[in-house]
Amino acid sequence: MKKLMNQPEHFVKETMEGIIAAYGDKVRLLNGDYRILLSNYETRPGKVGIVTAGGSGHLPVFLGYVGQGLLDGCTVGNVFASPSAAKMADMIRACDRGNGVLVLFGNYGGDRMNFELACETVDMEDDIRTEMVLVKDDVASAPACEKDRRRGVAGMVYAFKAAGAAAENGGTLEEVAAAARHALENIRTMGVALSSCTVPQVGEPTFSIAEDEIEIGMGIHGEPGLEVRKMMTADQVAETLVQKITEDMPLESGDEVSVMVNGLGATPLEEQLIVYRRVHALLTQMGVRIFMPHIGEYATSMEMAGLSLTIMKLDEVLKGLLSQTARSPFYTNYNK
């Protein structure tokens, strides 16, 4: 294992210290606890809080979206491991402004179990109302008839954006949760992996894949995909992902979407753009317009090579929420 780090057991703590050293004007730790990151941006009194949680190793998810018009707080566990229910409860308390907290996170067993316990705890001990919304956008992880089993991946960034805008607009807890659910109903993601990644405290690759192979539908923790194929061209990857996503969420001429090509940690931006050019051409041929494309690293898996494609089908409500100003250390929306 070759990584730019000190001791593996200090990996998460020192990452958080780096975030605070670089962006301490925008975010802060809760009482010095390196597991819990809070926003420093001023918000209107009574705004509904929005929080998330998950394992480390996915920057900018989850920590990078704590900021204005996005998340109010995030707590992280070790790499690819859920944080504790106690840490989640502390974060929820810190982000409640009297009108409740939306708990918005990916559909993973440990996160779900711990957040359920945390929500019960703050309800009983602090009388804090919560609404829980799970991100389930990965079409490769289960068929449409079993969509509740799907994993949450890069599409959660769009959900953070929609919910954050709804909260900034003065929405109630129920309205903010509804905005997140409405966004997620129109979001689908699928990825491909070219190489594995290594969890620092494990020291060995999570899985193996041959130099001349690509895995279609691989999960961001190394969960098995749909199939392993011989290496494909960028155009073939784009065509495969667009086909799989539009089979699950059909698009018609005249539709408008936002597209995210997301690098998984070790894919150069040039390669992401080559894939995007083909995605753009395919959707244009279908008569589908693209609004606010996102190309870059939005939800990674340590140093995994590969990428994911997310398509968010827009209506006027979602387009408006996506367009609103958002600012965090890792995401800034300049669209007007």
Short mmCIF file of N, CA and C in Angstrom, two decimals, residues 116-213:
data_model
loop_
_atom_site.label_atom_id
_atom_site.label_comp_id
_atom_site.label_asym_id
_atom_site.label_seq_id
_atom_site.Cartn_x
_atom_site.Cartn_y
_atom_site.Cartn_z
N GLU A 116 -31.77 5.44 12.63
CA GLU A 116 -33.07 5.15 13.25
C GLU A 116 -32.99 5.28 14.76
N LEU A 117 -31.92 4.75 15.34
CA LEU A 117 -31.72 4.86 16.79
C LEU A 117 -31.49 6.30 17.20
N ALA A 118 -30.71 7.05 16.41
CA ALA A 118 -30.44 8.45 16.74
C ALA A 118 -31.72 9.28 16.70
N CYS A 119 -32.56 9.04 15.71
CA CYS A 119 -33.82 9.79 15.61
C CYS A 119 -34.74 9.48 16.77
N GLU A 120 -34.80 8.21 17.18
CA GLU A 120 -35.60 7.84 18.34
C GLU A 120 -35.07 8.51 19.61
N THR A 121 -33.76 8.59 19.71
CA THR A 121 -33.13 9.20 20.89
C THR A 121 -33.46 10.67 21.01
N VAL A 122 -33.30 11.44 19.93
CA VAL A 122 -33.56 12.89 20.02
C VAL A 122 -35.05 13.18 20.14
N ASP A 123 -35.88 12.29 19.65
CA ASP A 123 -37.32 12.46 19.84
C ASP A 123 -37.68 12.29 21.30
N MET A 124 -37.16 11.25 21.93
CA MET A 124 -37.50 10.96 23.33
C MET A 124 -36.83 11.92 24.30
N GLU A 125 -35.57 12.24 24.06
CA GLU A 125 -34.80 13.03 25.02
C GLU A 125 -34.90 14.54 24.80
N ASP A 126 -35.12 14.96 23.56
CA ASP A 126 -35.04 16.39 23.25
C ASP A 126 -36.28 16.92 22.55
N ASP A 127 -37.24 16.05 22.25
CA ASP A 127 -38.47 16.44 21.55
C ASP A 127 -38.16 17.09 20.20
N ILE A 128 -37.16 16.54 19.51
CA ILE A 128 -36.79 17.04 18.18
C ILE A 128 -37.46 16.16 17.13
N ARG A 129 -38.21 16.79 16.23
CA ARG A 129 -38.85 16.06 15.14
C ARG A 129 -37.84 15.80 14.02
N THR A 130 -37.91 14.61 13.46
CA THR A 130 -37.05 14.29 12.32
C THR A 130 -37.88 13.63 11.22
N GLU A 131 -37.40 13.77 10.01
CA GLU A 131 -37.92 13.03 8.86
C GLU A 131 -36.73 12.33 8.23
N MET A 132 -36.89 11.06 7.87
CA MET A 132 -35.80 10.28 7.30
C MET A 132 -36.08 10.01 5.82
N VAL A 133 -35.12 10.35 4.96
CA VAL A 133 -35.22 10.07 3.53
C VAL A 133 -33.96 9.34 3.11
N LEU A 134 -34.14 8.17 2.50
CA LEU A 134 -33.01 7.35 2.06
C LEU A 134 -32.77 7.52 0.57
N VAL A 135 -31.50 7.67 0.20
CA VAL A 135 -31.11 7.78 -1.20
C VAL A 135 -30.94 6.38 -1.77
N LYS A 136 -31.63 6.09 -2.88
CA LYS A 136 -31.61 4.75 -3.49
C LYS A 136 -31.52 4.90 -5.01
N ASP A 137 -30.45 5.50 -5.49
CA ASP A 137 -30.38 5.87 -6.91
C ASP A 137 -29.60 4.90 -7.79
N ASP A 138 -28.92 3.90 -7.20
CA ASP A 138 -28.03 3.03 -7.97
C ASP A 138 -28.83 1.92 -8.67
N VAL A 139 -29.05 2.07 -9.98
CA VAL A 139 -29.89 1.13 -10.71
C VAL A 139 -29.25 -0.26 -10.82
N ALA A 140 -27.93 -0.34 -10.63
CA ALA A 140 -27.26 -1.63 -10.76
C ALA A 140 -27.45 -2.51 -9.54
N SER A 141 -27.84 -1.95 -8.42
CA SER A 141 -27.85 -2.70 -7.16
C SER A 141 -29.12 -3.48 -6.92
N ALA A 142 -30.18 -3.23 -7.70
CA ALA A 142 -31.43 -3.99 -7.59
C ALA A 142 -32.32 -3.61 -8.76
N PRO A 143 -33.16 -4.53 -9.22
CA PRO A 143 -34.10 -4.19 -10.30
C PRO A 143 -35.17 -3.21 -9.83
N ALA A 144 -35.87 -2.62 -10.78
CA ALA A 144 -36.88 -1.62 -10.45
C ALA A 144 -37.96 -2.16 -9.53
N CYS A 145 -38.29 -3.44 -9.67
CA CYS A 145 -39.32 -4.04 -8.83
C CYS A 145 -38.87 -4.21 -7.37
N GLU A 146 -37.56 -4.04 -7.14
CA GLU A 146 -37.02 -4.12 -5.78
C GLU A 146 -36.21 -2.86 -5.46
N LYS A 147 -36.70 -1.72 -5.91
CA LYS A 147 -35.93 -0.47 -5.82
C LYS A 147 -35.61 -0.05 -4.38
N ASP A 148 -36.38 -0.52 -3.41
CA ASP A 148 -36.09 -0.16 -2.03
C ASP A 148 -34.79 -0.78 -1.53
N ARG A 149 -34.24 -1.74 -2.27
CA ARG A 149 -32.95 -2.33 -1.89
C ARG A 149 -31.76 -1.59 -2.51
N ARG A 150 -32.03 -0.64 -3.36
CA ARG A 150 -30.94 0.02 -4.08
C ARG A 150 -30.05 0.84 -3.15
N ARG A 151 -28.77 0.91 -3.53
CA ARG A 151 -27.80 1.70 -2.78
C ARG A 151 -27.92 3.17 -3.13
N GLY A 152 -27.47 4.01 -2.21
CA GLY A 152 -27.37 5.43 -2.48
C GLY A 152 -25.97 5.78 -2.91
N VAL A 153 -25.84 6.44 -4.08
CA VAL A 153 -24.51 6.80 -4.58
C VAL A 153 -24.51 8.29 -4.96
N ALA A 154 -23.88 8.65 -6.07
CA ALA A 154 -23.63 10.07 -6.36
C ALA A 154 -24.89 10.91 -6.52
N GLY A 155 -26.02 10.27 -6.83
CA GLY A 155 -27.26 11.03 -6.96
C GLY A 155 -27.67 11.76 -5.70
N MET A 156 -27.10 11.35 -4.56
CA MET A 156 -27.45 12.04 -3.32
C MET A 156 -27.03 13.51 -3.35
N VAL A 157 -26.04 13.85 -4.17
CA VAL A 157 -25.61 15.25 -4.25
C VAL A 157 -26.77 16.12 -4.76
N TYR A 158 -27.48 15.64 -5.78
CA TYR A 158 -28.65 16.37 -6.27
C TYR A 158 -29.74 16.44 -5.20
N ALA A 159 -29.89 15.38 -4.42
CA ALA A 159 -30.89 15.39 -3.35
C ALA A 159 -30.52 16.41 -2.27
N PHE A 160 -29.23 16.47 -1.91
CA PHE A 160 -28.78 17.49 -0.96
C PHE A 160 -29.13 18.88 -1.48
N LYS A 161 -28.89 19.08 -2.78
CA LYS A 161 -29.12 20.40 -3.38
C LYS A 161 -30.60 20.77 -3.36
N ALA A 162 -31.48 19.83 -3.73
CA ALA A 162 -32.91 20.12 -3.76
C ALA A 162 -33.45 20.37 -2.36
N ALA A 163 -33.09 19.52 -1.41
CA ALA A 163 -33.56 19.70 -0.04
C ALA A 163 -33.02 20.99 0.57
N GLY A 164 -31.74 21.26 0.32
CA GLY A 164 -31.15 22.48 0.87
C GLY A 164 -31.82 23.74 0.37
N ALA A 165 -32.15 23.77 -0.92
CA ALA A 165 -32.84 24.92 -1.48
C ALA A 165 -34.23 25.06 -0.89
N ALA A 166 -34.95 23.95 -0.73
CA ALA A 166 -36.29 24.00 -0.15
C ALA A 166 -36.25 24.52 1.28
N ALA A 167 -35.24 24.13 2.03
CA ALA A 167 -35.11 24.63 3.40
C ALA A 167 -34.80 26.12 3.42
N GLU A 168 -33.91 26.57 2.53
CA GLU A 168 -33.59 28.00 2.46
C GLU A 168 -34.82 28.81 2.08
N ASN A 169 -35.74 28.21 1.33
CA ASN A 169 -36.96 28.91 0.90
C ASN A 169 -38.02 28.96 1.99
N GLY A 170 -37.74 28.40 3.15
CA GLY A 170 -38.69 28.48 4.25
C GLY A 170 -39.60 27.28 4.37
N GLY A 171 -39.30 26.19 3.69
CA GLY A 171 -40.14 25.01 3.75
C GLY A 171 -40.21 24.40 5.14
N THR A 172 -41.36 23.80 5.44
CA THR A 172 -41.50 23.04 6.68
C THR A 172 -40.71 21.74 6.57
N LEU A 173 -40.59 21.03 7.67
CA LEU A 173 -39.88 19.75 7.65
C LEU A 173 -40.51 18.81 6.63
N GLU A 174 -41.83 18.77 6.60
CA GLU A 174 -42.52 17.89 5.66
C GLU A 174 -42.28 18.33 4.22
N GLU A 175 -42.24 19.63 3.98
CA GLU A 175 -42.02 20.14 2.63
C GLU A 175 -40.59 19.90 2.16
N VAL A 176 -39.64 20.05 3.05
CA VAL A 176 -38.24 19.80 2.69
C VAL A 176 -38.03 18.32 2.39
N ALA A 177 -38.61 17.46 3.21
CA ALA A 177 -38.53 16.03 2.95
C ALA A 177 -39.19 15.67 1.62
N ALA A 178 -40.32 16.31 1.34
CA ALA A 178 -41.02 16.04 0.07
C ALA A 178 -40.17 16.48 -1.12
N ALA A 179 -39.44 17.59 -0.99
CA ALA A 179 -38.56 18.04 -2.07
C ALA A 179 -37.45 17.02 -2.32
N ALA A 180 -36.89 16.48 -1.24
CA ALA A 180 -35.85 15.46 -1.40
C ALA A 180 -36.41 14.21 -2.07
N ARG A 181 -37.58 13.78 -1.65
CA ARG A 181 -38.18 12.58 -2.24
C ARG A 181 -38.53 12.82 -3.71
N HIS A 182 -39.05 14.00 -4.01
CA HIS A 182 -39.39 14.31 -5.40
C HIS A 182 -38.14 14.28 -6.27
N ALA A 183 -37.04 14.83 -5.77
CA ALA A 183 -35.78 14.77 -6.52
C ALA A 183 -35.35 13.32 -6.74
N LEU A 184 -35.39 12.53 -5.69
CA LEU A 184 -34.90 11.16 -5.77
C LEU A 184 -35.75 10.29 -6.69
N GLU A 185 -37.02 10.59 -6.80
CA GLU A 185 -37.87 9.85 -7.74
C GLU A 185 -37.42 10.06 -9.18
N ASN A 186 -36.68 11.12 -9.41
CA ASN A 186 -36.24 11.48 -10.76
C ASN A 186 -34.74 11.40 -10.96
N ILE A 187 -34.06 10.63 -10.12
CA ILE A 187 -32.61 10.49 -10.17
C ILE A 187 -32.23 9.03 -10.31
N ARG A 188 -31.35 8.74 -11.27
CA ARG A 188 -30.81 7.39 -11.44
C ARG A 188 -29.31 7.49 -11.67
N THR A 189 -28.57 6.51 -11.15
CA THR A 189 -27.11 6.48 -11.25
C THR A 189 -26.64 5.07 -11.58
N MET A 190 -25.54 5.01 -12.32
CA MET A 190 -24.87 3.73 -12.53
C MET A 190 -23.39 4.00 -12.77
N GLY A 191 -22.53 3.12 -12.27
CA GLY A 191 -21.10 3.34 -12.38
C GLY A 191 -20.35 2.17 -12.98
N VAL A 192 -19.08 2.42 -13.29
CA VAL A 192 -18.16 1.39 -13.76
C VAL A 192 -16.84 1.54 -13.00
N ALA A 193 -16.18 0.41 -12.76
CA ALA A 193 -14.90 0.43 -12.05
C ALA A 193 -13.81 -0.17 -12.92
N LEU A 194 -12.65 0.50 -12.93
CA LEU A 194 -11.49 0.02 -13.66
C LEU A 194 -10.44 -0.57 -12.73
N SER A 195 -10.48 -0.15 -11.47
CA SER A 195 -9.53 -0.67 -10.50
C SER A 195 -10.15 -0.61 -9.12
N SER A 196 -9.51 -1.24 -8.16
CA SER A 196 -9.99 -1.27 -6.79
C SER A 196 -9.44 -0.07 -6.01
N CYS A 197 -9.74 -0.07 -4.73
CA CYS A 197 -9.17 0.93 -3.82
C CYS A 197 -8.72 0.19 -2.56
N THR A 198 -7.97 0.89 -1.72
CA THR A 198 -7.42 0.28 -0.52
C THR A 198 -7.82 1.08 0.71
N VAL A 199 -8.50 0.44 1.64
CA VAL A 199 -8.84 1.07 2.92
C VAL A 199 -7.57 1.15 3.76
N PRO A 200 -7.21 2.35 4.26
CA PRO A 200 -5.92 2.50 4.94
C PRO A 200 -5.66 1.49 6.04
N GLN A 201 -6.65 1.21 6.89
CA GLN A 201 -6.40 0.32 8.01
C GLN A 201 -6.43 -1.16 7.62
N VAL A 202 -6.82 -1.45 6.38
CA VAL A 202 -6.78 -2.82 5.88
C VAL A 202 -5.47 -3.08 5.15
N GLY A 203 -5.10 -2.12 4.29
CA GLY A 203 -3.80 -2.21 3.63
C GLY A 203 -3.76 -3.06 2.38
N GLU A 204 -4.91 -3.61 1.96
CA GLU A 204 -4.97 -4.42 0.75
C GLU A 204 -6.15 -3.97 -0.10
N PRO A 205 -6.08 -4.16 -1.42
CA PRO A 205 -7.20 -3.77 -2.29
C PRO A 205 -8.50 -4.44 -1.86
N THR A 206 -9.60 -3.70 -1.99
CA THR A 206 -10.91 -4.20 -1.60
C THR A 206 -11.36 -5.35 -2.48
N PHE A 207 -11.02 -5.28 -3.76
CA PHE A 207 -11.36 -6.35 -4.70
C PHE A 207 -10.29 -6.35 -5.80
N SER A 208 -10.36 -7.29 -6.71
CA SER A 208 -9.39 -7.34 -7.80
C SER A 208 -10.10 -7.35 -9.14
N ILE A 209 -9.47 -6.73 -10.12
CA ILE A 209 -9.98 -6.71 -11.48
C ILE A 209 -8.79 -6.68 -12.42
N ALA A 210 -8.83 -7.45 -13.47
CA ALA A 210 -7.69 -7.56 -14.38
C ALA A 210 -7.46 -6.25 -15.14
N GLU A 211 -6.24 -6.07 -15.62
CA GLU A 211 -5.87 -4.85 -16.32
C GLU A 211 -6.70 -4.62 -17.57
N ASP A 212 -7.18 -5.69 -18.19
CA ASP A 212 -7.93 -5.55 -19.43
C ASP A 212 -9.43 -5.70 -19.22
N GLU A 213 -9.89 -5.50 -17.98
CA GLU A 213 -11.31 -5.67 -17.67
C GLU A 213 -11.92 -4.41 -17.06
#
